[in-house]
Coordinates of C-alpha atoms and ligand atoms in Angstrom, one line a residue:
Chain A
M3 CA 14.3 13.9 -59.7
R4 CA 18.0 13.9 -59.2
I5 CA 19.4 12.2 -56.3
E6 CA 23.8 12.1 -55.4
G7 CA 25.9 10.6 -53.2
P8 CA 29.1 8.6 -52.1
A9 CA 28.5 5.1 -54.1
V10 CA 28.4 2.1 -51.6
C11 CA 29.3 -1.2 -53.7
L12 CA 27.0 -3.6 -53.1
P13 CA 27.5 -7.4 -55.2
P14 CA 25.0 -9.8 -56.8
D15 CA 21.1 -11.0 -55.9
I16 CA 21.2 -9.4 -52.6
D17 CA 18.5 -10.8 -50.7
T18 CA 16.1 -9.3 -48.4
D19 CA 17.0 -11.9 -45.6
L20 CA 20.6 -10.1 -46.0
I21 CA 18.7 -6.4 -46.1
I22 CA 17.0 -6.6 -43.1
A23 CA 17.2 -10.7 -41.6
G24 CA 13.5 -12.4 -40.7
R25 CA 14.4 -12.0 -36.7
Y26 CA 14.1 -8.5 -36.7
L27 CA 10.4 -7.9 -38.4
R28 CA 8.2 -8.2 -35.9
T29 CA 8.3 -4.7 -34.5
K30 CA 7.0 -1.4 -35.5
D31 CA 10.7 0.4 -34.6
R32 CA 11.5 1.8 -38.0
S33 CA 15.6 2.4 -36.1
I34 CA 15.9 -1.3 -35.6
W35 CA 15.6 -2.0 -38.8
A36 CA 17.6 0.9 -40.1
K37 CA 20.0 -0.4 -36.9
K38 CA 19.8 -3.6 -37.7
V39 CA 20.3 -4.1 -41.5
F40 CA 23.3 -5.8 -43.8
E41 CA 23.6 -6.7 -40.6
D42 CA 24.8 -10.1 -42.0
L43 CA 26.0 -9.2 -45.2
D44 CA 28.3 -6.8 -43.2
P45 CA 27.7 -5.1 -39.6
A46 CA 29.8 -2.5 -40.1
L47 CA 27.7 -1.3 -43.3
S48 CA 25.4 0.7 -41.2
G49 CA 27.4 3.5 -39.8
R50 CA 27.7 4.2 -44.0
L51 CA 25.3 4.6 -45.6
N52 CA 23.7 7.9 -44.5
G53 CA 22.8 10.1 -47.5
A54 CA 25.1 7.2 -49.6
V55 CA 24.1 5.6 -53.3
I56 CA 23.8 2.2 -52.7
V57 CA 25.3 0.9 -56.1
A58 CA 24.9 -2.7 -56.7
G59 CA 25.0 -6.1 -58.7
K60 CA 21.7 -7.2 -60.6
N61 CA 18.8 -8.6 -58.8
F62 CA 19.6 -6.3 -56.4
G63 CA 16.7 -7.0 -53.8
C64 CA 15.6 -10.9 -54.8
G65 CA 14.0 -13.4 -52.0
S66 CA 11.5 -12.3 -49.0
S67 CA 8.5 -9.5 -49.8
R68 CA 9.5 -8.1 -46.9
E69 CA 8.6 -4.3 -47.1
Q70 CA 10.8 -3.1 -44.3
A71 CA 14.1 -3.8 -46.5
A72 CA 12.7 -1.2 -48.4
V73 CA 11.8 1.2 -45.0
A74 CA 15.1 -0.6 -44.2
L75 CA 17.5 0.7 -46.5
K76 CA 15.8 5.0 -46.5
E77 CA 16.3 5.1 -42.3
A78 CA 19.1 4.1 -42.9
G79 CA 19.5 6.8 -44.7
V80 CA 20.3 5.9 -48.7
R81 CA 19.2 8.3 -51.3
G82 CA 18.2 5.2 -53.9
V83 CA 19.9 2.1 -55.6
I84 CA 21.3 1.9 -58.6
A85 CA 21.4 -1.9 -60.4
P86 CA 21.1 -3.3 -63.7
S87 CA 18.5 -5.1 -62.5
F88 CA 16.0 -5.7 -59.2
A89 CA 12.9 -8.3 -57.8
R90 CA 10.0 -7.1 -58.8
I91 CA 8.5 -6.7 -55.1
F92 CA 11.6 -5.3 -54.4
F93 CA 11.3 -2.9 -56.6
R94 CA 8.2 -2.2 -55.9
N95 CA 7.5 -2.4 -52.5
A96 CA 10.5 0.9 -52.8
I97 CA 9.0 3.0 -54.6
N98 CA 5.7 2.7 -52.6
I99 CA 7.6 3.8 -50.1
G100 CA 9.6 6.8 -51.4
L101 CA 13.1 5.0 -52.4
P102 CA 14.3 6.1 -55.9
L103 CA 15.8 3.1 -58.0
A104 CA 17.7 3.3 -61.4
E105 CA 18.0 0.3 -63.5
A106 CA 20.8 0.6 -64.8
D107 CA 25.0 -1.3 -65.3
L108 CA 26.6 1.2 -63.7
P109 CA 31.0 0.1 -62.5
C110 CA 31.5 0.7 -59.1
R111 CA 33.8 2.3 -56.3
D112 CA 33.2 2.6 -53.3
G113 CA 33.2 6.5 -51.8
E114 CA 32.5 7.1 -55.5
R115 CA 29.9 10.8 -56.1
V116 CA 27.3 9.9 -58.5
V117 CA 23.9 10.6 -59.6
I118 CA 20.8 9.6 -60.1
D119 CA 18.9 11.4 -62.7
L120 CA 15.6 10.2 -62.7
T121 CA 13.6 13.3 -65.1
S122 CA 17.0 12.7 -68.0
G123 CA 16.8 8.5 -68.1
R124 CA 20.7 8.9 -66.4
V125 CA 22.7 7.9 -63.9
C126 CA 26.6 8.9 -64.1
S127 CA 29.2 8.5 -62.3
E128 CA 32.4 11.0 -61.9
S129 CA 33.7 9.5 -65.0
L130 CA 31.0 7.3 -67.1
E131 CA 27.0 8.1 -68.0
R132 CA 24.1 5.4 -68.8
P133 CA 20.9 5.2 -70.0
V134 CA 18.1 4.1 -67.1
A135 CA 15.3 2.0 -68.5
P136 CA 12.5 4.7 -67.7
L137 CA 9.6 4.4 -64.8
S138 CA 6.2 4.9 -66.1
A139 CA 4.7 7.9 -65.2
R140 CA 3.2 6.6 -62.5
M141 CA 6.5 5.0 -60.7
L142 CA 7.3 8.3 -61.3
D143 CA 4.5 10.2 -60.0
I144 CA 4.4 7.3 -56.8
L145 CA 7.7 8.6 -56.1
S146 CA 7.4 12.2 -56.5
S147 CA 4.9 11.8 -54.6
G148 CA 7.0 10.0 -51.7
G149 CA 5.0 7.2 -51.6
L150 CA 2.3 6.2 -52.7
V151 CA 0.2 7.1 -49.3
E152 CA 1.0 10.8 -50.0
F153 CA -0.1 9.6 -53.7
W154 CA -2.9 8.6 -51.8
R155 CA -3.5 11.2 -49.9
K156 CA -2.6 13.9 -52.2
K157 CA -4.6 12.1 -55.0
K158 CA -8.1 12.0 -52.1
Chain B
M14 CA -3.5 -16.2 -78.9
T15 CA -2.8 -15.0 -75.1
T16 CA -0.5 -16.5 -72.3
L17 CA -2.9 -17.5 -69.7
S18 CA -1.3 -14.0 -67.8
E19 CA -2.6 -12.1 -70.9
Q20 CA -5.5 -15.0 -71.0
I21 CA -6.6 -13.7 -66.9
L22 CA -5.4 -9.7 -67.2
G23 CA -7.1 -9.2 -70.0
A24 CA -4.0 -7.1 -71.5
P25 CA -1.3 -8.0 -73.7
A26 CA 2.4 -8.6 -72.3
G27 CA 4.0 -4.9 -71.3
E28 CA 0.7 -3.4 -70.7
Y29 CA 0.3 -2.2 -67.7
V30 CA -3.5 -2.6 -66.5
D31 CA -5.4 -1.9 -63.2
R32 CA -7.3 -4.8 -62.1
R33 CA -9.7 -5.7 -59.3
V34 CA -8.1 -8.3 -57.3
D35 CA -9.7 -11.5 -56.3
R36 CA -8.6 -12.6 -53.0
A37 CA -6.0 -11.0 -51.1
Y38 CA -4.0 -12.6 -48.2
V39 CA -1.2 -11.0 -44.9
H40 CA 0.1 -13.0 -42.5
D41 CA 1.5 -12.4 -38.6
G42 CA 4.4 -11.2 -40.6
T43 CA 3.2 -8.9 -43.4
G44 CA 0.3 -8.2 -41.8
V45 CA 1.7 -5.6 -39.6
L46 CA 3.2 -2.6 -42.0
T47 CA 0.1 -3.8 -44.0
L48 CA -2.1 -2.4 -41.1
E49 CA 0.1 0.2 -40.5
T50 CA 0.0 1.5 -44.0
W51 CA -3.4 1.4 -44.8
K52 CA -4.0 3.7 -41.1
A53 CA -1.4 5.9 -42.6
L54 CA -3.9 5.8 -46.3
G55 CA -5.9 7.3 -44.4
G56 CA -9.6 5.9 -43.1
S57 CA -9.8 4.2 -46.5
G58 CA -12.6 2.5 -45.1
I59 CA -12.3 -1.5 -47.0
S60 CA -13.5 -1.6 -50.6
C61 CA -14.3 -5.5 -49.6
P62 CA -13.3 -7.9 -47.2
E63 CA -15.0 -10.7 -47.7
C64 CA -12.2 -10.9 -50.9
L65 CA -9.2 -10.5 -47.4
F66 CA -7.2 -13.0 -45.9
V67 CA -5.6 -12.7 -42.1
L68 CA -4.0 -15.5 -41.8
F69 CA -1.8 -16.3 -38.7
D70 CA 1.6 -18.5 -39.5
H71 CA 4.6 -17.2 -39.7
I72 CA 5.3 -16.8 -36.2
V73 CA 3.1 -19.1 -33.5
P74 CA 2.4 -18.9 -30.9
A75 CA 4.2 -15.9 -30.7
N76 CA 7.4 -16.3 -28.8
N77 CA 6.9 -13.3 -26.5
S78 CA 5.2 -9.9 -26.0
T79 CA 5.8 -7.6 -28.1
T80 CA 4.7 -11.0 -30.8
A81 CA 2.1 -10.9 -29.1
D82 CA 1.2 -7.6 -28.7
L83 CA 1.7 -7.0 -32.5
Q84 CA -0.5 -10.5 -33.2
H85 CA -3.6 -8.7 -30.8
E86 CA -3.9 -6.1 -32.4
L87 CA -4.4 -7.9 -36.7
R88 CA -6.4 -10.0 -34.8
D89 CA -9.2 -7.6 -33.4
F90 CA -8.5 -5.7 -36.6
A91 CA -9.7 -8.3 -38.2
R92 CA -12.4 -9.6 -37.2
H93 CA -13.5 -6.6 -36.5
A94 CA -13.7 -5.3 -40.1
G95 CA -15.0 -8.6 -41.3
L96 CA -12.0 -10.3 -42.7
H97 CA -12.1 -13.8 -43.4
F98 CA -9.2 -15.2 -40.4
S99 CA -7.2 -17.9 -39.5
D100 CA -5.4 -17.5 -36.0
I101 CA -2.5 -19.7 -35.0
G102 CA -2.9 -23.5 -35.7
G103 CA -4.7 -23.0 -38.8
G104 CA -1.9 -23.5 -41.4
I105 CA 0.8 -21.4 -43.8
C106 CA -1.6 -19.1 -44.9
H107 CA -0.7 -20.5 -49.2
Q108 CA -1.4 -23.5 -48.1
L109 CA -5.1 -22.7 -46.7
M110 CA -5.7 -20.3 -49.7
A111 CA -5.0 -23.3 -51.7
E112 CA -7.5 -26.3 -50.0
G113 CA -10.2 -24.3 -51.3
N114 CA -9.5 -20.5 -51.3
A115 CA -8.3 -19.7 -55.1
L116 CA -9.8 -20.3 -58.4
P117 CA -9.0 -21.3 -62.8
G118 CA -9.2 -17.9 -63.9
E119 CA -8.6 -15.8 -60.3
I120 CA -6.5 -13.0 -60.3
V121 CA -5.1 -13.1 -56.7
V122 CA -2.7 -11.3 -54.1
G123 CA -0.4 -11.7 -51.2
A124 CA 2.0 -9.7 -49.5
D125 CA 4.4 -12.5 -49.3
S126 CA 6.9 -14.2 -52.2
H127 CA 5.5 -17.4 -52.0
T128 CA 1.8 -15.8 -53.5
C129 CA 2.7 -17.7 -56.0
T130 CA 2.0 -21.6 -55.6
L131 CA -1.6 -20.3 -56.2
G132 CA -0.7 -20.7 -59.8
A133 CA -0.8 -24.0 -59.7
F134 CA -4.7 -23.6 -59.7
G135 CA -4.9 -22.2 -62.5
A136 CA -4.7 -18.0 -61.1
F137 CA -2.8 -15.7 -61.2
A138 CA -1.6 -15.3 -58.4
T139 CA 1.1 -13.1 -57.3
G140 CA 3.3 -11.0 -54.0
V141 CA 3.3 -7.9 -52.8
G142 CA 4.9 -5.9 -50.7
A143 CA 2.8 -4.1 -47.0
T144 CA 1.9 -0.7 -48.8
D145 CA 1.1 -2.8 -52.5
M146 CA -1.7 -4.6 -49.9
A147 CA -2.2 -1.3 -48.0
A148 CA -3.4 -0.2 -51.3
V149 CA -5.8 -2.9 -52.0
W150 CA -7.5 -3.3 -48.6
A151 CA -8.8 0.4 -49.3
S152 CA -9.9 0.1 -52.8
G153 CA -9.5 -3.8 -54.0
T154 CA -8.0 -3.1 -56.8
T155 CA -3.7 -2.8 -58.2
W156 CA -1.7 -2.8 -61.3
F157 CA 0.0 -5.3 -62.9
R158 CA 2.3 -5.3 -65.5
V159 CA 1.7 -8.2 -67.8
P160 CA 3.9 -10.1 -68.0
D161 CA 6.1 -12.2 -70.5
S162 CA 5.7 -16.2 -70.4
I163 CA 8.5 -18.5 -69.5
G164 CA 7.6 -21.6 -70.9
I165 CA 8.5 -24.6 -68.7
H166 CA 7.9 -27.2 -71.1
L167 CA 7.3 -31.0 -69.1
T168 CA 7.3 -35.1 -70.8
G169 CA 7.7 -38.2 -69.2
S170 CA 7.0 -38.7 -65.1
L171 CA 9.1 -38.8 -61.7
S172 CA 10.4 -42.8 -60.3
G173 CA 10.8 -43.6 -57.3
S174 CA 11.9 -41.5 -55.3
V175 CA 12.5 -38.7 -57.9
E176 CA 9.9 -36.1 -56.5
A177 CA 8.5 -32.8 -58.0
K178 CA 10.7 -30.6 -55.5
D179 CA 14.3 -32.5 -57.2
L180 CA 12.2 -31.3 -60.3
A181 CA 11.6 -27.7 -58.7
L182 CA 15.2 -27.6 -57.7
T183 CA 16.6 -28.2 -61.5
Y184 CA 14.5 -25.8 -63.3
V185 CA 15.6 -23.8 -60.4
S186 CA 18.5 -23.8 -61.7
R187 CA 18.5 -24.5 -64.9
L188 CA 16.7 -21.0 -65.3
G189 CA 19.0 -18.5 -62.4
M190 CA 18.6 -15.9 -59.4
D191 CA 17.2 -14.0 -62.2
G192 CA 16.7 -16.2 -64.6
A193 CA 12.8 -14.6 -64.9
S194 CA 12.7 -11.6 -63.6
Y195 CA 9.6 -9.6 -65.0
H196 CA 8.3 -13.0 -66.4
S197 CA 5.5 -15.6 -65.6
L198 CA 7.0 -19.1 -65.7
E199 CA 4.2 -21.8 -67.2
F200 CA 4.3 -25.0 -67.3
I201 CA 3.5 -26.4 -70.2
G202 CA 3.7 -30.5 -72.0
E203 CA 2.2 -33.6 -72.0
G204 CA 4.7 -34.6 -67.9
V205 CA 2.2 -31.8 -66.6
S206 CA -1.7 -33.8 -66.6
G207 CA 0.5 -36.9 -64.4
L208 CA 1.5 -34.4 -61.8
S209 CA -0.8 -34.4 -58.2
M210 CA -1.9 -31.3 -56.4
D211 CA -0.1 -31.2 -54.1
S212 CA 3.4 -31.9 -56.3
R213 CA 2.0 -28.9 -59.0
L214 CA 1.9 -27.0 -55.2
T215 CA 5.2 -27.2 -55.1
L216 CA 6.4 -26.8 -58.7
S217 CA 4.5 -23.2 -58.6
N218 CA 6.2 -21.6 -54.9
L219 CA 9.3 -22.3 -56.2
A220 CA 9.1 -19.9 -59.2
V221 CA 9.9 -16.4 -56.5
E222 CA 13.2 -18.0 -56.6
T223 CA 14.1 -17.5 -60.6
G224 CA 12.5 -13.9 -59.4
A225 CA 9.2 -14.9 -61.5
K226 CA 6.1 -13.0 -60.6
A227 CA 4.1 -16.0 -60.8
G228 CA 4.1 -19.8 -61.4
L229 CA 0.8 -21.4 -63.6
F230 CA -0.7 -24.4 -64.4
Y231 CA -3.8 -24.1 -66.6
A232 CA -6.6 -26.0 -64.6
D233 CA -7.6 -29.8 -65.2
H234 CA -9.3 -33.2 -64.0
V235 CA -6.6 -33.0 -61.4
T236 CA -7.7 -29.2 -60.9
R237 CA -11.6 -30.3 -60.7
R238 CA -11.0 -33.1 -58.9
H239 CA -9.3 -31.4 -56.0
L240 CA -11.3 -28.3 -56.0
G241 CA -14.4 -30.4 -56.4
S242 CA -13.6 -31.7 -52.7
F243 CA -13.9 -28.3 -51.8
G244 CA -17.0 -27.9 -53.6
H245 CA -16.1 -25.7 -56.3
R246 CA -17.5 -27.1 -60.0
V247 CA -14.3 -25.8 -61.9
M248 CA -14.3 -25.7 -66.6
P249 CA -10.3 -26.5 -67.3
Q250 CA -8.3 -23.2 -68.9
E251 CA -7.3 -24.3 -73.3
Q252 CA -4.0 -23.5 -73.9
G253 CA -3.9 -21.7 -76.6
D254 CA -0.2 -21.8 -78.9
C255 CA 1.1 -19.0 -77.9
N256 CA 4.3 -17.2 -77.6
Y257 CA 6.5 -18.2 -75.2
R258 CA 9.6 -15.5 -74.2
V259 CA 11.4 -18.3 -74.1
E260 CA 11.3 -22.0 -73.3
Y261 CA 12.6 -25.0 -71.0
H262 CA 12.0 -28.9 -71.9
F263 CA 12.6 -31.2 -69.3
D264 CA 12.1 -34.7 -68.8
A265 CA 10.7 -35.9 -65.3
G266 CA 12.4 -39.5 -66.1
E267 CA 16.2 -37.8 -66.4
I268 CA 15.3 -35.7 -63.2
V269 CA 17.4 -37.0 -60.3
P270 CA 17.2 -36.2 -56.9
V271 CA 19.2 -33.2 -56.0
V272 CA 19.6 -30.8 -52.6
A273 CA 20.3 -26.3 -53.2
V274 CA 23.9 -25.9 -51.5
P275 CA 24.2 -22.9 -49.3
P276 CA 24.1 -19.9 -50.1
R277 CA 21.7 -19.9 -53.1
V278 CA 18.9 -22.0 -54.5
D279 CA 20.2 -22.3 -58.0
T280 CA 23.7 -24.5 -56.9
I281 CA 22.4 -27.9 -57.4
R282 CA 23.7 -31.1 -56.7
P283 CA 22.6 -34.2 -56.9
V284 CA 22.0 -36.4 -53.8
S285 CA 25.2 -38.9 -53.7
D286 CA 28.5 -36.1 -55.0
L287 CA 26.4 -34.9 -50.9
A288 CA 26.4 -38.0 -49.1
G289 CA 28.1 -39.1 -45.9
L290 CA 27.3 -34.9 -45.0
E291 CA 26.7 -34.9 -41.4
L292 CA 24.0 -32.9 -40.3
D293 CA 22.9 -31.2 -36.9
Q294 CA 18.9 -31.2 -37.4
V295 CA 16.1 -32.0 -40.2
F296 CA 13.5 -29.9 -40.9
V297 CA 10.4 -31.4 -43.2
G298 CA 7.6 -29.0 -44.0
T299 CA 6.5 -25.4 -45.2
C300 CA 4.4 -24.1 -47.9
T301 CA 6.7 -26.0 -50.3
N302 CA 6.7 -29.5 -48.9
G303 CA 4.4 -30.0 -45.6
R304 CA 1.4 -31.4 -46.8
S305 CA -0.5 -34.3 -47.1
E306 CA 1.1 -36.1 -49.6
D307 CA 4.8 -34.7 -48.0
L308 CA 3.8 -36.3 -44.5
S309 CA 3.5 -39.7 -46.3
R310 CA 6.2 -40.0 -48.2
F311 CA 8.2 -39.7 -45.0
A312 CA 5.8 -41.2 -42.8
N313 CA 6.7 -43.8 -45.3
I314 CA 10.6 -44.1 -45.0
V315 CA 10.8 -43.2 -40.7
R316 CA 8.2 -45.8 -39.9
G317 CA 9.8 -48.3 -38.0
K318 CA 12.9 -47.1 -38.0
R319 CA 15.1 -44.1 -35.1
V320 CA 15.8 -40.7 -36.1
K321 CA 19.3 -40.0 -36.0
V322 CA 19.1 -36.4 -35.6
R323 CA 17.0 -33.9 -34.6
T324 CA 14.2 -34.3 -36.8
I325 CA 11.1 -31.1 -36.7
V326 CA 8.2 -32.0 -39.1
A327 CA 5.6 -29.3 -39.3
P328 CA 2.2 -30.2 -41.2
A329 CA 1.1 -27.2 -43.1
S330 CA -2.3 -27.4 -42.0
R331 CA -4.5 -28.1 -39.5
K332 CA -6.3 -30.2 -42.1
V333 CA -3.0 -31.9 -43.0
L334 CA -2.6 -32.7 -39.5
E335 CA -5.7 -34.3 -38.9
N336 CA -5.4 -36.3 -42.1
A337 CA -2.4 -37.9 -40.4
V338 CA -3.7 -38.7 -36.8
K339 CA -6.6 -40.4 -38.9
T340 CA -4.5 -42.1 -41.3
G341 CA -1.9 -42.8 -38.3
L342 CA 0.8 -41.5 -40.2
L343 CA 1.2 -38.6 -37.6
M344 CA 1.9 -42.3 -34.7
D345 CA 4.4 -43.1 -36.9
I346 CA 6.5 -39.8 -37.3
L347 CA 6.5 -39.1 -33.7
A348 CA 7.0 -42.7 -33.0
A349 CA 10.4 -42.8 -35.1
G350 CA 11.5 -39.5 -32.9
C351 CA 10.6 -37.0 -34.3
T352 CA 9.4 -33.9 -33.0
V353 CA 6.1 -31.8 -34.3
L354 CA 5.2 -28.4 -34.3
P355 CA 2.1 -26.7 -35.0
P356 CA 0.9 -26.3 -38.0
G357 CA 2.8 -23.5 -39.8
C358 CA 5.8 -22.3 -41.0
G359 CA 8.1 -23.0 -38.2
P360 CA 12.1 -23.0 -38.7
C361 CA 11.8 -21.6 -42.5
L362 CA 12.7 -18.8 -41.4
G363 CA 14.6 -18.8 -38.3
A364 CA 12.4 -16.3 -35.9
H365 CA 11.0 -18.3 -33.9
M366 CA 11.0 -22.6 -32.7
G367 CA 13.8 -24.2 -34.9
V368 CA 16.3 -22.0 -35.5
V369 CA 19.4 -23.4 -36.2
G370 CA 22.5 -22.9 -34.3
E371 CA 26.3 -21.2 -35.6
G372 CA 28.6 -23.4 -37.8
E373 CA 25.1 -26.4 -37.6
V374 CA 24.0 -28.3 -40.5
C375 CA 20.6 -28.3 -41.6
L376 CA 19.1 -30.3 -44.2
S377 CA 15.9 -28.2 -45.0
T378 CA 12.5 -29.4 -46.7
S379 CA 11.4 -25.8 -47.8
N380 CA 12.4 -23.4 -51.1
R381 CA 15.2 -21.6 -49.1
N382 CA 18.9 -21.4 -47.6
F383 CA 20.1 -17.6 -48.3
R384 CA 22.3 -16.5 -45.7
N385 CA 21.4 -16.7 -41.5
R386 CA 17.4 -17.2 -42.5
M387 CA 17.1 -20.0 -40.2
G388 CA 20.2 -19.1 -37.7
V389 CA 22.7 -16.7 -37.9
G390 CA 26.0 -19.0 -39.1
G391 CA 23.2 -22.1 -39.7
E392 CA 24.0 -23.6 -43.4
I393 CA 20.4 -24.8 -45.2
Y394 CA 21.2 -27.9 -47.6
L395 CA 17.8 -27.7 -49.2
S396 CA 16.3 -31.5 -50.9
S397 CA 12.7 -33.3 -51.4
V398 CA 11.3 -34.9 -48.2
S399 CA 12.4 -38.5 -49.5
T400 CA 16.0 -37.6 -48.9
A401 CA 15.5 -35.1 -46.0
A402 CA 13.6 -38.7 -44.5
A403 CA 16.1 -40.7 -45.6
S404 CA 18.5 -38.1 -44.9
A405 CA 16.7 -38.6 -40.4
V406 CA 17.4 -42.1 -40.5
A407 CA 21.1 -42.3 -41.8
G408 CA 22.5 -38.6 -39.9
E409 CA 23.7 -37.8 -42.6
I410 CA 23.2 -36.9 -46.4
C411 CA 21.7 -40.3 -48.1
I412 CA 20.2 -40.6 -51.2
A413 CA 16.2 -42.6 -50.0
G414 CA 16.4 -46.3 -51.9
D415 CA 13.5 -46.0 -54.8
Ligands
SF4_519 S1 6.8 -21.6 -44.7 FE1 8.7 -20.4 -45.2 S2 8.4 -20.0 -47.0 FE2 6.4 -20.5 -46.7 S3 5.2 -19.1 -46.2 FE3 6.4 -20.1 -44.4 S4 7.8 -18.0 -44.4 FE4 7.6 -17.9 -46.4

């Protein structure tokens, strides 16, 4: 699996309340989450996410278990997220909905082209390359199926 | 020997295992997306309806017609599928599970991050997202990576107005917001046996604020008595020598009342440092501090006085509320000028009731003070119940007299 896009840099400890605020959870309309993603961090950010790769600091996705956080990123067009570490529930959620994550410590420059290559287990920017903590075989399988629902259907 | 997490999951740390879950629960918030995803799995059926719980607590009673419609659908589904169901006013999901619905040695998953609360009973309890939960509905199983464990070693006992919440905020600040990522916490040491069940629930509740997957206590005489009152007979769990990745030591006798300052749970200051900070709202309740012991502490401090700032009290469950009525505590709380909400999460998640406005400062007994969590532009300080009660009476942050 190979993903690439311009980097959007974010600080460490981004919590799921910041990704999508609690006040927007009561709906089934996913387009609302895409519009309101990161509203409390920087309302202009959602406009830059389509096709982008988020490169964040450690502990990305901490806090609430809301899966809408991962869904919001995907709906907004985020191709993948690179961070030195992820909060574990967010990590499972993202894989389950088919949003690629790479656990790696990659210095970030806004707009720089970055690549996530989960098959070879590395991420790189224009000047640097870093190894990615490997995903379990099943996680890779779920991810490459496009998420747990698709994985499950395939299995049946 | 093995850690409690390893004992319950039946494999050494680092291994991936598939396990049948004993109980699984969702609330009105996460249940909607779980139901959607379960449907998308393609009519897979429900594997074990008697293991599944749907508990309405987040936005209760419904605040508008969108929420009402979503709740209507989930309520109907829960009833028709024969799942355990608790409607509005029943209480917070974790508290309802703590009232006799989670037992030592069980594997419990909840579609809410504070599912770790139930580790207080020696259950392996952890939060999952909606898609994982949908798969649990359909298959009764899920996978885990058996976590390494961190020992939280307790000695001494809490004294005066110092509460388990102060100890909890202290350990969170020592470990940091990701200090226990991918790990479980195990609360051990001779300081544990003197902790009440309500105190243990508070300590386990905050485990996820360090990134931990679970926060476990070994079942003992306290667990036995608590679960005995719900008709369960449980055996104590044996703690052997096991390898903790690291151990942190806390002498409960040295813990002082603290406040977590916005916007991080792991940034604490002694209450004395913040004394005099003016408040706009005080909120007492949540899955952290809305239990009977908490309401009783609160009532003991506000009894016969008037709060100087708007103060909201939300009992964690109907049982807690009934208890407060029976013992007369509720009358004390009302007479002091507090507003009492129906059992549930109330203002905690800033979606319904008790939302704070731009520039307002709230002192809350909850577990998260993230930016905008209780309302856009509001600031949240976290404290114990005693600190919240004394501050409500003073109208500003102040330390409770012993
Ligand atoms: S009380 Fe707050 S932290 Fe607890 S379950 Fe409800 S919203 Fe979550």
